[in-house]
Amino acid sequence: MKKIIVTGALGQIGSELTVKLRDIYGEDNVLATDIRKPEDICGPFELLDVTDAKKMYELSKDFEADTMIHMAALLSATAEKNPLFAWNLNMGGLMNALEVSRELDLQFFTPSSIGAFGPSTPKDNTPQDTLQRPTTMYGVNKVAGELLCDYYFNRFGVDTRGVRFPGLISYATPPGGGTTDYAVDIYYKAVEQGRYTSYIAEGTYMDMMYMPDALQAIVNLMEADGSKLKHRNAFNISAMSFEPSQIAAEIKKHIPSFKMDYTVDPVRQAIADSWPNAIDSSAAVEEWGFKADFDLEKMTIDMLEKLKVKLNQKAIS
Ligand SMILES: NC(=O)c1ccc[n+]([C@@H]2O[C@H](COP(=O)([O-])OP(=O)(O)OC[C@H]3O[C@@H](n4cnc5c(N)ncnc54)[C@H](O)[C@@H]3O)[C@@H](O)[C@H]2O)c1
């Protein structure tokens, strides 16, 4: 990775990833792109709608990119509201990004998700290679995307790589409409209001990861020796699995008056119920040394500290 173009660079992952990549590879070597303009422009930025194949090709060529990191997508809960739009953006954008990578010989990364699993997938210690019959449009897109990335490697030799991210938790940029967003929102509401109403029911376990571990995983996988990768795309990776009352209990250790109740959203609950409780990351550990530094306890301390500063407010205690 020396000259990197990032799509969807203003999103929850892209916004922090761009900063990290610029720290490592140099500000001028990372071109951030998105369909909307950033509030403050720092570093190279271009407007790019990923459904515009011609512009994607031209920007990549002019920048002399050797790597494409494709982040633009519609996430699970939003995709369920507009499935046709989701198909066109998620599949059309990915096909364009893969084609540009083939034409310009770019190394390629795009994330899949735990949403690529479905109700018939084994729920606990979900294997790397297992049944994938998702019941959401997002899941259908992600499975098709995993297969397409494998296809572009096998058929054309494009150096495609990817992970299945769990729910990602961060304080910098708000999440973009996923099912696991409650695990970000709960920290904001804890600091701002001292209480939270969860739309996910008690007892619903899902995999999660703190953003610094997710960003490091992308860099490590892209820098890994390709000859050691048996699975190139869609590596299961997870740092923790918890259900809403566990994250609430962790927050209570720091904000004793914190209270949580539940008003379950049937749409997002149904999506969560179709996903695994906890996935097995051992293929990623064996093939490229995946590791996560943050567990629920360590992440909670960091999130609350950072959010208190960000929201310029003392925690209710
Ligand atoms: N955040 C998570 O918890 C999570 C978990 C698993 C997988 N993922 C995957 O990671 C990737 C990035 O997710 P995210 O959380 O940063 O998403 P996000 O919704 O926060 O950001 C997506 C970005 O894409 C941009 N975008 C939308 N339509 C576009 C278009 N037509 N052209 C160009 N840009 C467009 C948006 O403006 C936004 O900045 C997605 O593929 C997502 O499925 C995310």
Tab-separated table of N, CA, C and O and ligand atoms in Angstrom, residues 7-15 33-36 47-52 56 70-76 78 85 89-90 93 109-115 138 142 163-170 173-181 184 208-209 211 275, ligand 1:
chain	number	residue	atom	x	y	z
A	7	THR	N	-12.988	4.764	-0.914
A	7	THR	CA	-14.366	5.189	-1.210
A	7	THR	C	-15.163	5.222	0.100
A	7	THR	O	-14.795	4.565	1.069
A	8	GLY	N	-16.228	6.007	0.133
A	8	GLY	CA	-17.038	6.107	1.361
A	8	GLY	C	-16.197	6.573	2.542
A	8	GLY	O	-16.422	6.170	3.686
A	9	ALA	N	-15.241	7.473	2.253
A	9	ALA	CA	-14.219	7.834	3.247
A	9	ALA	C	-14.732	8.720	4.376
A	9	ALA	O	-13.993	8.983	5.321
A	10	LEU	N	-15.966	9.197	4.285
A	10	LEU	CA	-16.488	10.043	5.372
A	10	LEU	C	-17.353	9.242	6.348
A	10	LEU	O	-17.909	9.795	7.285
A	11	GLY	N	-17.466	7.947	6.136
A	11	GLY	CA	-18.320	7.115	6.979
A	11	GLY	C	-17.682	6.768	8.314
A	11	GLY	O	-16.590	7.252	8.645
A	12	GLN	N	-18.376	5.903	9.065
A	12	GLN	CA	-17.903	5.557	10.412
A	12	GLN	C	-16.492	4.978	10.363
A	12	GLN	O	-15.622	5.353	11.148
A	13	ILE	N	-16.245	4.065	9.437
A	13	ILE	CA	-14.904	3.461	9.348
A	13	ILE	C	-13.967	4.365	8.547
A	13	ILE	O	-12.854	4.672	8.979
A	14	GLY	N	-14.412	4.790	7.367
A	14	GLY	CA	-13.542	5.519	6.445
A	14	GLY	C	-12.937	6.775	7.051
A	14	GLY	O	-11.766	7.096	6.798
A	15	SER	N	-13.711	7.495	7.862
A	15	SER	CA	-13.212	8.758	8.412
A	15	SER	C	-11.991	8.519	9.310
A	15	SER	O	-11.011	9.258	9.246
A	33	THR	N	-12.427	9.761	-0.876
A	33	THR	CA	-13.547	10.111	-1.759
A	33	THR	C	-14.863	9.756	-1.068
A	33	THR	O	-14.903	8.849	-0.233
A	34	ASP	N	-15.897	10.494	-1.419
A	34	ASP	CA	-17.234	10.184	-0.882
A	34	ASP	C	-18.256	10.874	-1.794
A	34	ASP	O	-17.897	11.753	-2.588
A	35	ILE	N	-19.506	10.496	-1.638
A	35	ILE	CA	-20.565	11.114	-2.451
A	35	ILE	C	-20.928	12.504	-1.935
A	35	ILE	O	-21.595	13.274	-2.605
A	36	ARG	N	-20.491	12.804	-0.691
A	36	ARG	CA	-20.790	14.135	-0.112
A	36	ARG	C	-19.473	14.795	0.281
A	36	ARG	O	-18.455	14.108	0.463
A	47	LEU	N	-14.944	14.284	-4.777
A	47	LEU	CA	-16.304	13.744	-4.766
A	47	LEU	C	-16.354	12.537	-5.698
A	47	LEU	O	-15.862	12.610	-6.824
A	48	LEU	N	-16.915	11.429	-5.233
A	48	LEU	CA	-17.064	10.245	-6.096
A	48	LEU	C	-18.294	9.450	-5.671
A	48	LEU	O	-18.383	8.993	-4.522
A	49	ASP	N	-19.214	9.303	-6.621
A	49	ASP	CA	-20.335	8.381	-6.447
A	49	ASP	C	-19.859	7.037	-7.004
A	49	ASP	O	-19.507	6.946	-8.181
A	50	VAL	N	-19.839	6.006	-6.156
A	50	VAL	CA	-19.227	4.730	-6.584
A	50	VAL	C	-20.017	4.029	-7.692
A	50	VAL	O	-19.531	3.063	-8.271
A	51	THR	N	-21.236	4.511	-7.971
A	51	THR	CA	-21.960	3.920	-9.106
A	51	THR	C	-21.491	4.546	-10.432
A	51	THR	O	-21.931	4.125	-11.495
A	52	ASP	N	-20.602	5.537	-10.355
A	52	ASP	CA	-20.041	6.183	-11.552
A	52	ASP	C	-18.682	5.534	-11.860
A	52	ASP	O	-17.632	5.977	-11.367
A	56	MET	N	-14.663	6.767	-11.223
A	56	MET	CA	-13.828	5.976	-10.303
A	56	MET	C	-12.517	5.578	-10.994
A	56	MET	O	-11.434	5.655	-10.406
A	70	HIS	N	-12.496	-0.071	-0.475
A	70	HIS	CA	-13.875	0.234	-0.880
A	70	HIS	C	-14.808	0.128	0.323
A	70	HIS	O	-15.108	-0.967	0.796
A	71	MET	N	-15.271	1.293	0.812
A	71	MET	CA	-16.082	1.345	2.028
A	71	MET	C	-17.509	1.805	1.761
A	71	MET	O	-18.365	1.666	2.632
A	72	ALA	N	-17.772	2.415	0.600
A	72	ALA	CA	-19.108	2.964	0.349
A	72	ALA	C	-20.129	1.829	0.286
A	72	ALA	O	-19.964	0.884	-0.477
A	73	ALA	N	-21.162	1.915	1.097
A	73	ALA	CA	-22.211	0.885	1.115
A	73	ALA	C	-23.391	1.406	1.924
A	73	ALA	O	-23.262	2.376	2.677
A	74	LEU	N	-24.516	0.721	1.760
A	74	LEU	CA	-25.686	0.977	2.611
A	74	LEU	C	-25.723	-0.141	3.651
A	74	LEU	O	-25.645	-1.317	3.286
A	75	LEU	N	-25.849	0.225	4.929
A	75	LEU	CA	-25.756	-0.778	5.994
A	75	LEU	C	-27.087	-1.491	6.262
A	75	LEU	O	-28.110	-1.154	5.659
A	76	SER	N	-27.057	-2.449	7.193
A	76	SER	CA	-28.139	-3.435	7.303
A	76	SER	C	-29.526	-2.842	7.525
A	76	SER	O	-30.468	-3.164	6.783
A	78	THR	N	-30.647	0.277	7.203
A	78	THR	CA	-31.030	1.207	6.135
A	78	THR	C	-31.348	0.429	4.860
A	78	THR	O	-32.290	0.774	4.129
A	85	PHE	N	-32.587	-0.035	-3.795
A	85	PHE	CA	-31.514	0.972	-3.756
A	85	PHE	C	-30.237	0.347	-3.178
A	85	PHE	O	-29.130	0.569	-3.685
A	89	LEU	N	-26.605	0.106	-5.063
A	89	LEU	CA	-25.410	0.755	-4.507
A	89	LEU	C	-24.375	-0.301	-4.086
A	89	LEU	O	-23.201	-0.206	-4.458
A	90	ASN	N	-24.805	-1.296	-3.317
A	90	ASN	CA	-23.829	-2.237	-2.756
A	90	ASN	C	-23.202	-3.115	-3.836
A	90	ASN	O	-21.981	-3.327	-3.845
A	93	GLY	N	-21.625	-0.601	-6.850
A	93	GLY	CA	-20.387	0.032	-6.382
A	93	GLY	C	-19.251	-0.969	-6.298
A	93	GLY	O	-18.115	-0.702	-6.710
A	109	PHE	N	-9.318	-3.968	-1.009
A	109	PHE	CA	-9.927	-4.383	0.270
A	109	PHE	C	-11.369	-3.910	0.316
A	109	PHE	O	-11.671	-2.758	-0.017
A	110	THR	N	-12.276	-4.809	0.741
A	110	THR	CA	-13.623	-4.372	1.105
A	110	THR	C	-14.121	-5.245	2.251
A	110	THR	O	-13.811	-6.434	2.315
A	111	PRO	N	-14.887	-4.659	3.187
A	111	PRO	CA	-15.371	-5.457	4.310
A	111	PRO	C	-16.675	-6.180	4.009
A	111	PRO	O	-17.592	-5.590	3.426
A	112	SER	N	-16.737	-7.446	4.430
A	112	SER	CA	-18.029	-8.105	4.560
A	112	SER	C	-18.480	-7.886	6.007
A	112	SER	O	-17.993	-6.962	6.677
A	113	SER	N	-19.367	-8.717	6.496
A	113	SER	CA	-19.987	-8.435	7.793
A	113	SER	C	-20.533	-9.732	8.397
A	113	SER	O	-20.779	-10.711	7.667
A	114	ILE	N	-20.754	-9.701	9.715
A	114	ILE	CA	-21.472	-10.820	10.341
A	114	ILE	C	-22.879	-10.949	9.752
A	114	ILE	O	-23.530	-11.962	9.906
A	115	GLY	N	-23.330	-9.889	9.048
A	115	GLY	CA	-24.621	-9.923	8.356
A	115	GLY	C	-24.641	-10.895	7.187
A	115	GLY	O	-25.707	-11.142	6.617
A	138	TYR	N	-29.038	-6.740	2.918
A	138	TYR	CA	-27.630	-6.470	3.255
A	138	TYR	C	-26.837	-7.782	3.244
A	138	TYR	O	-25.746	-7.855	2.676
A	142	LYS	N	-23.764	-8.969	0.926
A	142	LYS	CA	-22.455	-9.299	1.501
A	142	LYS	C	-21.983	-10.681	1.035
A	142	LYS	O	-20.809	-10.860	0.724
A	163	VAL	N	-12.424	-8.773	5.370
A	163	VAL	CA	-12.820	-9.375	6.652
A	163	VAL	C	-14.342	-9.323	6.780
A	163	VAL	O	-14.995	-8.534	6.098
A	164	ARG	N	-14.875	-10.148	7.668
A	164	ARG	CA	-16.274	-9.987	8.095
A	164	ARG	C	-16.230	-9.209	9.400
A	164	ARG	O	-15.881	-9.766	10.447
A	165	PHE	N	-16.535	-7.898	9.319
A	165	PHE	CA	-16.536	-7.105	10.551
A	165	PHE	C	-17.757	-7.433	11.394
A	165	PHE	O	-18.859	-7.619	10.868
A	166	PRO	N	-17.560	-7.414	12.713
A	166	PRO	CA	-18.718	-7.422	13.623
A	166	PRO	C	-19.206	-5.982	13.775
A	166	PRO	O	-18.755	-5.092	13.044
A	167	GLY	N	-20.092	-5.696	14.715
A	167	GLY	CA	-20.514	-4.329	14.992
A	167	GLY	C	-19.310	-3.526	15.472
A	167	GLY	O	-18.588	-3.972	16.357
A	168	LEU	N	-19.102	-2.345	14.876
A	168	LEU	CA	-17.933	-1.542	15.244
A	168	LEU	C	-18.348	-0.375	16.120
A	168	LEU	O	-19.334	0.309	15.838
A	169	ILE	N	-17.566	-0.163	17.182
A	169	ILE	CA	-17.901	0.857	18.180
A	169	ILE	C	-16.832	1.932	18.153
A	169	ILE	O	-15.635	1.618	18.178
A	170	SER	N	-17.270	3.196	18.054
A	170	SER	CA	-16.311	4.296	17.969
A	170	SER	C	-16.958	5.570	18.498
A	170	SER	O	-18.178	5.675	18.564
A	173	THR	N	-17.024	9.145	14.643
A	173	THR	CA	-18.057	9.380	13.624
A	173	THR	C	-19.251	8.489	13.927
A	173	THR	O	-19.074	7.289	14.156
A	174	PRO	N	-20.470	9.031	13.922
A	174	PRO	CA	-21.635	8.201	14.232
A	174	PRO	C	-21.818	7.082	13.209
A	174	PRO	O	-21.474	7.258	12.039
A	175	PRO	N	-22.352	5.936	13.635
A	175	PRO	CA	-22.557	4.825	12.707
A	175	PRO	C	-23.643	5.133	11.688
A	175	PRO	O	-24.479	6.012	11.886
A	176	GLY	N	-23.636	4.356	10.582
A	176	GLY	CA	-24.446	4.722	9.428
A	176	GLY	C	-25.730	3.938	9.221
A	176	GLY	O	-26.200	3.828	8.104
A	177	GLY	N	-26.304	3.363	10.277
A	177	GLY	CA	-27.598	2.681	10.107
A	177	GLY	C	-27.494	1.171	10.140
A	177	GLY	O	-28.168	0.466	9.394
A	178	GLY	N	-26.646	0.657	11.032
A	178	GLY	CA	-26.506	-0.792	11.198
A	178	GLY	C	-27.346	-1.290	12.369
A	178	GLY	O	-27.931	-0.491	13.106
A	179	THR	N	-27.387	-2.616	12.533
A	179	THR	CA	-28.184	-3.234	13.592
A	179	THR	C	-27.483	-3.139	14.947
A	179	THR	O	-28.125	-3.132	15.992
A	180	THR	N	-26.142	-3.048	14.922
A	180	THR	CA	-25.383	-3.005	16.173
A	180	THR	C	-25.161	-1.569	16.674
A	180	THR	O	-24.450	-1.375	17.654
A	181	ASP	N	-25.783	-0.582	16.021
A	181	ASP	CA	-25.553	0.829	16.388
A	181	ASP	C	-25.911	1.125	17.855
A	181	ASP	O	-25.401	2.094	18.431
A	184	VAL	N	-23.106	1.777	20.208
A	184	VAL	CA	-22.444	3.091	20.167
A	184	VAL	C	-23.329	4.108	20.881
A	184	VAL	O	-22.887	4.833	21.776
A	208	MET	N	-18.769	-7.812	18.481
A	208	MET	CA	-18.441	-6.384	18.401
A	208	MET	C	-16.917	-6.210	18.394
A	208	MET	O	-16.162	-7.117	18.752
A	209	MET	N	-16.506	-4.979	18.045
A	209	MET	CA	-15.071	-4.650	18.049
A	209	MET	C	-14.913	-3.145	18.192
A	209	MET	O	-15.726	-2.377	17.656
A	211	MET	N	-13.104	0.383	17.368
A	211	MET	CA	-12.572	0.861	16.086
A	211	MET	C	-11.045	0.749	15.946
A	211	MET	O	-10.575	0.335	14.871
A	275	TRP	N	-28.471	-13.300	13.130
A	275	TRP	CA	-27.004	-13.269	13.104
A	275	TRP	C	-26.425	-14.171	14.200
A	275	TRP	O	-27.101	-14.485	15.175
B	1	LIG	N1	-19.688	0.014	10.860
B	1	LIG	C1	-19.895	-1.278	11.133
B	1	LIG	O1	-20.226	-1.648	12.267
B	1	LIG	C2	-19.684	-2.302	10.032
B	1	LIG	C3	-19.755	-3.661	10.371
B	1	LIG	C4	-19.590	-4.613	9.376
B	1	LIG	C5	-19.286	-4.214	8.079
B	1	LIG	N2	-19.223	-2.897	7.770
B	1	LIG	C6	-18.949	-2.514	6.382
B	1	LIG	O2	-17.911	-1.541	6.307
B	1	LIG	C7	-18.145	-0.671	5.196
B	1	LIG	C8	-18.144	0.776	5.673
B	1	LIG	O3	-19.111	0.906	6.692
B	1	LIG	P1	-19.333	2.257	7.542
B	1	LIG	O4	-19.824	1.831	8.862
B	1	LIG	O5	-18.143	3.148	7.464
B	1	LIG	O6	-20.562	2.880	6.744
B	1	LIG	P2	-21.179	4.351	6.845
B	1	LIG	O7	-22.622	4.243	6.499
B	1	LIG	O8	-20.795	5.005	8.117
B	1	LIG	O9	-20.403	5.107	5.675
B	1	LIG	C9	-20.651	4.864	4.328
B	1	LIG	C10	-20.134	6.041	3.520
B	1	LIG	O10	-20.435	5.801	2.143
B	1	LIG	C11	-20.878	7.013	1.563
B	1	LIG	N3	-21.708	6.718	0.401
B	1	LIG	C12	-23.018	6.383	0.360
B	1	LIG	N4	-23.413	6.223	-0.917
B	1	LIG	C13	-22.334	6.447	-1.689
B	1	LIG	C14	-22.106	6.430	-3.089
B	1	LIG	N5	-23.079	6.147	-3.970
B	1	LIG	N6	-20.859	6.714	-3.528
B	1	LIG	C15	-19.871	7.010	-2.662
B	1	LIG	N7	-20.018	7.046	-1.334
B	1	LIG	C16	-21.244	6.761	-0.860
B	1	LIG	C17	-21.642	7.730	2.667
B	1	LIG	O11	-21.697	9.119	2.419
B	1	LIG	C18	-20.809	7.367	3.895
B	1	LIG	O12	-19.835	8.357	4.162
B	1	LIG	C19	-19.460	-1.138	4.575
B	1	LIG	O13	-19.197	-2.050	3.535
B	1	LIG	C20	-20.146	-1.883	5.712
B	1	LIG	O14	-21.046	-2.846	5.251
B	1	LIG	C21	-19.416	-1.927	8.726
